[in-house]
XYZ file of C-alpha atoms in Angstrom:
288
model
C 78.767 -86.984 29.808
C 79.334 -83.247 30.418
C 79.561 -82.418 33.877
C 79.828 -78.793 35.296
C 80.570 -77.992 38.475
C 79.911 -74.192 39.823
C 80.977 -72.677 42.636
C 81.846 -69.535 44.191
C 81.572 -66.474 46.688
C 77.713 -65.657 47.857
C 76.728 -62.579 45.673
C 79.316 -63.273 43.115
C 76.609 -64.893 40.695
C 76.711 -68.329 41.111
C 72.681 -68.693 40.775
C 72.810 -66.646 37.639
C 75.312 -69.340 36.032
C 72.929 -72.114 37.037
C 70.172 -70.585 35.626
C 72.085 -69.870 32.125
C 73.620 -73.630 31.876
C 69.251 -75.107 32.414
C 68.617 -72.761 30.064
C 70.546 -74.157 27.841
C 69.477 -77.755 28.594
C 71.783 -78.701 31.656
C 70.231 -80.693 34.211
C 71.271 -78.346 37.584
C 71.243 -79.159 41.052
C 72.260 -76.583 43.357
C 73.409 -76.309 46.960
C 74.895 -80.201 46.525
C 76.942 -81.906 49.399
C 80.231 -82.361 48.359
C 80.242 -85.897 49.840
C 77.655 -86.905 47.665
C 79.682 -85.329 44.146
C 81.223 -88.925 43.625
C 78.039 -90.994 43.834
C 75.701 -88.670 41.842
C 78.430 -88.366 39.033
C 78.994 -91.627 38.684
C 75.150 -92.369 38.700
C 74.396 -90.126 36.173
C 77.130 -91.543 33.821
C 75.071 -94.791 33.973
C 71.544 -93.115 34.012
C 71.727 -89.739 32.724
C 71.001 -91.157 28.799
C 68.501 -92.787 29.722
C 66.605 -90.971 32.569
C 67.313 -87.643 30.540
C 67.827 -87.892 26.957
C 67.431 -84.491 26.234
C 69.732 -83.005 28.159
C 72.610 -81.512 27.317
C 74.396 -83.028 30.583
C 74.657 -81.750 34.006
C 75.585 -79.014 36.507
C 76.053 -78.884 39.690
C 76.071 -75.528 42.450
C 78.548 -76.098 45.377
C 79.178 -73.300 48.269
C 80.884 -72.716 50.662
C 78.198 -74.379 53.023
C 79.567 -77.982 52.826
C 81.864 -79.982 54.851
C 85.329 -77.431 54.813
C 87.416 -80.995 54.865
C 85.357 -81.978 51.814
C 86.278 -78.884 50.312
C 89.858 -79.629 51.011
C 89.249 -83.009 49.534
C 87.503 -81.778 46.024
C 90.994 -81.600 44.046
C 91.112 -86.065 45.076
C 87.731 -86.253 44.296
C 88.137 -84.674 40.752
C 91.441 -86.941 40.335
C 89.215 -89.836 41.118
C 86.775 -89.199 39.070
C 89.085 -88.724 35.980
C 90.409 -92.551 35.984
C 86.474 -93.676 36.111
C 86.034 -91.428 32.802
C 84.295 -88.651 34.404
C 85.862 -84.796 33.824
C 84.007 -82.393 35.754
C 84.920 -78.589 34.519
C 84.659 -76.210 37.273
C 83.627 -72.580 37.238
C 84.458 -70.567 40.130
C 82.705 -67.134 40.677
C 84.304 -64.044 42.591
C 84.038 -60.375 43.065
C 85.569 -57.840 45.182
C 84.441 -57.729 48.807
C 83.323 -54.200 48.640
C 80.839 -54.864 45.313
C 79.673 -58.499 47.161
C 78.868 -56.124 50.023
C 76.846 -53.555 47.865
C 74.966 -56.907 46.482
C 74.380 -57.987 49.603
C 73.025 -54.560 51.115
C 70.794 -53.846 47.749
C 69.042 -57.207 47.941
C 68.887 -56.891 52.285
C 69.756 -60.978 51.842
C 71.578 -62.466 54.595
C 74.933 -63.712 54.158
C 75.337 -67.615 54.801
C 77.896 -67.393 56.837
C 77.367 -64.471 58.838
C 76.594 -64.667 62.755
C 75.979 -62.443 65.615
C 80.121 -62.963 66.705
C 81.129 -62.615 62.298
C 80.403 -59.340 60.570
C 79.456 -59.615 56.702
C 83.685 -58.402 55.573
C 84.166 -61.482 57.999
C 82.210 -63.373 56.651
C 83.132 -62.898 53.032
C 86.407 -63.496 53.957
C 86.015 -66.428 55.803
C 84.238 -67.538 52.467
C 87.614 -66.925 50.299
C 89.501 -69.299 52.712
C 86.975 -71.927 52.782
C 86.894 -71.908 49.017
C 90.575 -71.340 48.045
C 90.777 -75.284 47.612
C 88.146 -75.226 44.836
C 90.044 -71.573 42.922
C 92.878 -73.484 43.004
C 91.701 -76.179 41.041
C 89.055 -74.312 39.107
C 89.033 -74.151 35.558
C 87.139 -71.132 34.569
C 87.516 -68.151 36.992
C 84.889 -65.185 36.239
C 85.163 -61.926 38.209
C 81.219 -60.349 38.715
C 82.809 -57.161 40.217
C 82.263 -55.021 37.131
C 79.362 -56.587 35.282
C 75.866 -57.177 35.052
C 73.256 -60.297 34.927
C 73.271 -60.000 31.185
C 77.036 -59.782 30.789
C 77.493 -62.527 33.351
C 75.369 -65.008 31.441
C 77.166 -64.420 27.692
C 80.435 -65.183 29.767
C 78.996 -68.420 30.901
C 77.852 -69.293 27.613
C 81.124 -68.669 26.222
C 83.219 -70.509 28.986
C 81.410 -73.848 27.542
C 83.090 -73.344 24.194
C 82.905 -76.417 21.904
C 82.151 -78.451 25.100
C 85.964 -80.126 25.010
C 87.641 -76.843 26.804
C 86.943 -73.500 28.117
C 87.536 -70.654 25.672
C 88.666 -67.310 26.408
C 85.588 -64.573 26.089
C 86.792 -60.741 25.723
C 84.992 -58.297 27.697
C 85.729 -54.729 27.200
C 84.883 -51.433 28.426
C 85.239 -47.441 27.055
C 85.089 -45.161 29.754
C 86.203 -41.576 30.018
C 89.576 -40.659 32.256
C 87.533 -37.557 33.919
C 85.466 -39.632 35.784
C 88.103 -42.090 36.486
C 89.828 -45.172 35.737
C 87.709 -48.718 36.311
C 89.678 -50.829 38.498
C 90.652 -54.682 38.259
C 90.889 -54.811 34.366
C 93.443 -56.940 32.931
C 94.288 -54.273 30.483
C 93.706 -50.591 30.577
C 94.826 -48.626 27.072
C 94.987 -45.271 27.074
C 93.558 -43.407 23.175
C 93.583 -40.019 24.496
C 96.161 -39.165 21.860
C 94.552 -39.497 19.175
C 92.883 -36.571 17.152
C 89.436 -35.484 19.623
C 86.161 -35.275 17.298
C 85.069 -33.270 20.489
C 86.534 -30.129 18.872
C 84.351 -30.534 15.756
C 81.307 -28.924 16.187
C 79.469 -31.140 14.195
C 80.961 -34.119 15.641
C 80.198 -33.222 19.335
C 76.718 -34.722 20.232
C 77.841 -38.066 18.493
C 79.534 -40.489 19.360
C 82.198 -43.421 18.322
C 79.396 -45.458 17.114
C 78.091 -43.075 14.774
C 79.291 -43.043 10.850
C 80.546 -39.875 10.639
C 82.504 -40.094 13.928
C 84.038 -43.310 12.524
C 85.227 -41.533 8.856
C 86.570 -38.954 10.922
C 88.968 -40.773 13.229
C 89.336 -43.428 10.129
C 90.606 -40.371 8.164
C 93.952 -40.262 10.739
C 96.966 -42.468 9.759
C 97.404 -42.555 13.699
C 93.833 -43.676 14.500
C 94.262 -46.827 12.038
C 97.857 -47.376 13.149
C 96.640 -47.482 16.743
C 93.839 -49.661 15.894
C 95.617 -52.164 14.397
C 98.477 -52.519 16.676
C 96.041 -52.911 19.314
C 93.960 -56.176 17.401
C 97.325 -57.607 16.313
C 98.737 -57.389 20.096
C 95.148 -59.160 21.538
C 95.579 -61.393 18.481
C 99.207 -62.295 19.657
C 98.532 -62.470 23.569
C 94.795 -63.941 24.007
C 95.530 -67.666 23.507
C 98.415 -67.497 25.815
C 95.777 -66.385 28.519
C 94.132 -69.423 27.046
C 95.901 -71.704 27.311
C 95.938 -70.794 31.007
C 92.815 -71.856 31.787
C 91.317 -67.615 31.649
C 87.511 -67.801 30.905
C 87.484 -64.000 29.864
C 89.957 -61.134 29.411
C 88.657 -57.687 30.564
C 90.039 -54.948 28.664
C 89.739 -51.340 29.588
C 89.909 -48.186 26.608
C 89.682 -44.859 27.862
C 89.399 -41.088 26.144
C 89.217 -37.646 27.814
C 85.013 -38.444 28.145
C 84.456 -41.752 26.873
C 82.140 -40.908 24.121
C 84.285 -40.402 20.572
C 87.773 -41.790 20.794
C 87.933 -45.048 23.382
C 83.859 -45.981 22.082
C 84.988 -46.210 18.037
C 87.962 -48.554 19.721
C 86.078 -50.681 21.639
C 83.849 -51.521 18.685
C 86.443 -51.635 16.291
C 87.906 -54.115 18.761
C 84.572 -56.231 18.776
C 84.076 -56.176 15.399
C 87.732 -57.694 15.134
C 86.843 -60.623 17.171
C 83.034 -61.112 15.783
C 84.425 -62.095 12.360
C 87.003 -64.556 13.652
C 84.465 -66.651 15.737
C 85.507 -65.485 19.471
C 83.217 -64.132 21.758
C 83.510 -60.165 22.629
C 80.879 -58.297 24.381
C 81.572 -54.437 25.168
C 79.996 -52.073 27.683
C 80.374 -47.889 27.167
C 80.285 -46.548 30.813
C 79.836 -43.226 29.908
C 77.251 -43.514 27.197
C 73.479 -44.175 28.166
């Protein structure tokens, strides 16, 4: 039986990732009690054949609402579970306070835990802490602060991997130094020495998607060096992160603008991964 367990910050996502995993044929309950985890797990591994056949298995939403000495309890609980036959795989949601804020202000929804004596940065806090026991323990740990609905629900997809472990997606990002440097990536690599197609007039209104762009910088023993060196040192590090129990990698490539130089990386990256079967989705900030 495949069971999932999310969890996570208000505003970081969490309903998204429920919504992804029934999708794809999980049967989801959200908002559980975490005193009833250990009954309805070991129900379904008696039932869930039988009472749903066509599911894929089951996942479960847990926040920060339940009992906080349950939460303390969860890392037992998933112990216990383990020597009945059950392994639950957790994924824990986050973003940074100032973007669950934003959420929080756009959608003018009401934080759980927020009161008339515990401002919303108090309350988000006061989330972290109650949750720490279930980060600590999680298996999958996916950061919302720089992506979007779409981008959150390939990562989910690609934490289930072949259903035995979580595999590593890659997430990365071109953007253009002028307007500043996107915080929280894992890696940030800088391309703005390579030859600029900005200075061919030709070249100028394109961009590192388009053909010519790409026999231009292509035409540079630097550009291919650079290239390279950059796929063989993801190839080299990636399944250490792994092997650590990292859902995704986010990886930053930045140019002068973010339209020639750090967008024909990023794809070129992509591309890499694409043909050896792992998961890469890119984003160009500066491009429309």
């Amino acid at each position: 039986m495949d069971f999932i367990i999310v969890s996570g910050l208000s505003g970081a996502g969490k309903s998204v990732a429920l919504n992804t995993l029934e999708d794809i044929g999980y049967n989801c309950i959200d908002n559980l009690p975490l005193f009833l985890l250990s009954e309805l797990a070991l129900g379904l591994l008696q039932s869930e054949p039988v009472l749903c056949p066509e599911c894929v298995g089951t996942a479960v939403g847990i926040d920060a609402r339940s009992n906080p000495d349950d939460l303390r309890q969860l890392p037992q609980v998933l112990v216990s579970l383990g020597k009945q036959g059950i392994i639950p795989r957790l994924i824990f949601l986050e973003a940074q306070t100032e973007r669950l804020m934003t959420r929080f202000s756009e959608t003018r929804r009401k934080h759980p835990l927020t009161s008339e004596q515990r401002s919303l940065a108090e309350a988000i806090d006061y989330e972290r802490e109650l949750l720490e026991p279930l980060r600590q323990v999680a298996d999958a740990h996916i950061d919302t602060t720089h992506i979007n609905i779409h981008e959150l629900r390939d990562l989910v997809r690609g934490c289930l991997g072949d259903g035995q472990k979580l595999s590593t997606s890659i997430l990365l990002q071109s953007f253009g130094f002028k307007k500043g440097v996107p915080e929280s990536f894992d890696f940030v690599f800088d391309v703005r020495c390579l030859p600029n197609p900005h200075w061919q007039e030709e070249l100028r209104g394109q961009t590192g998607r388009d053909l010519a762009v790409i026999n231009y910088l292509e035409g540079f023993e630097e550009v291919v060096a650079m290239r390279d060196d950059l796929i063989a040192f993801l190839d080299r590090w990636t399944p250490c992160f792994e092997r650590d129990g990292r859902s995704y990698l986010t990886i930053a490539i930045g140019c002068t603008g973010g339209q020639h130089r750090s967008v024909y990386m990023a794809e070129a990256v992509r591309a890499h991964f694409d043909r050896g079967g792992r998961r890469a989705l890119v984003r160009h900030r500066e491009l429309p």
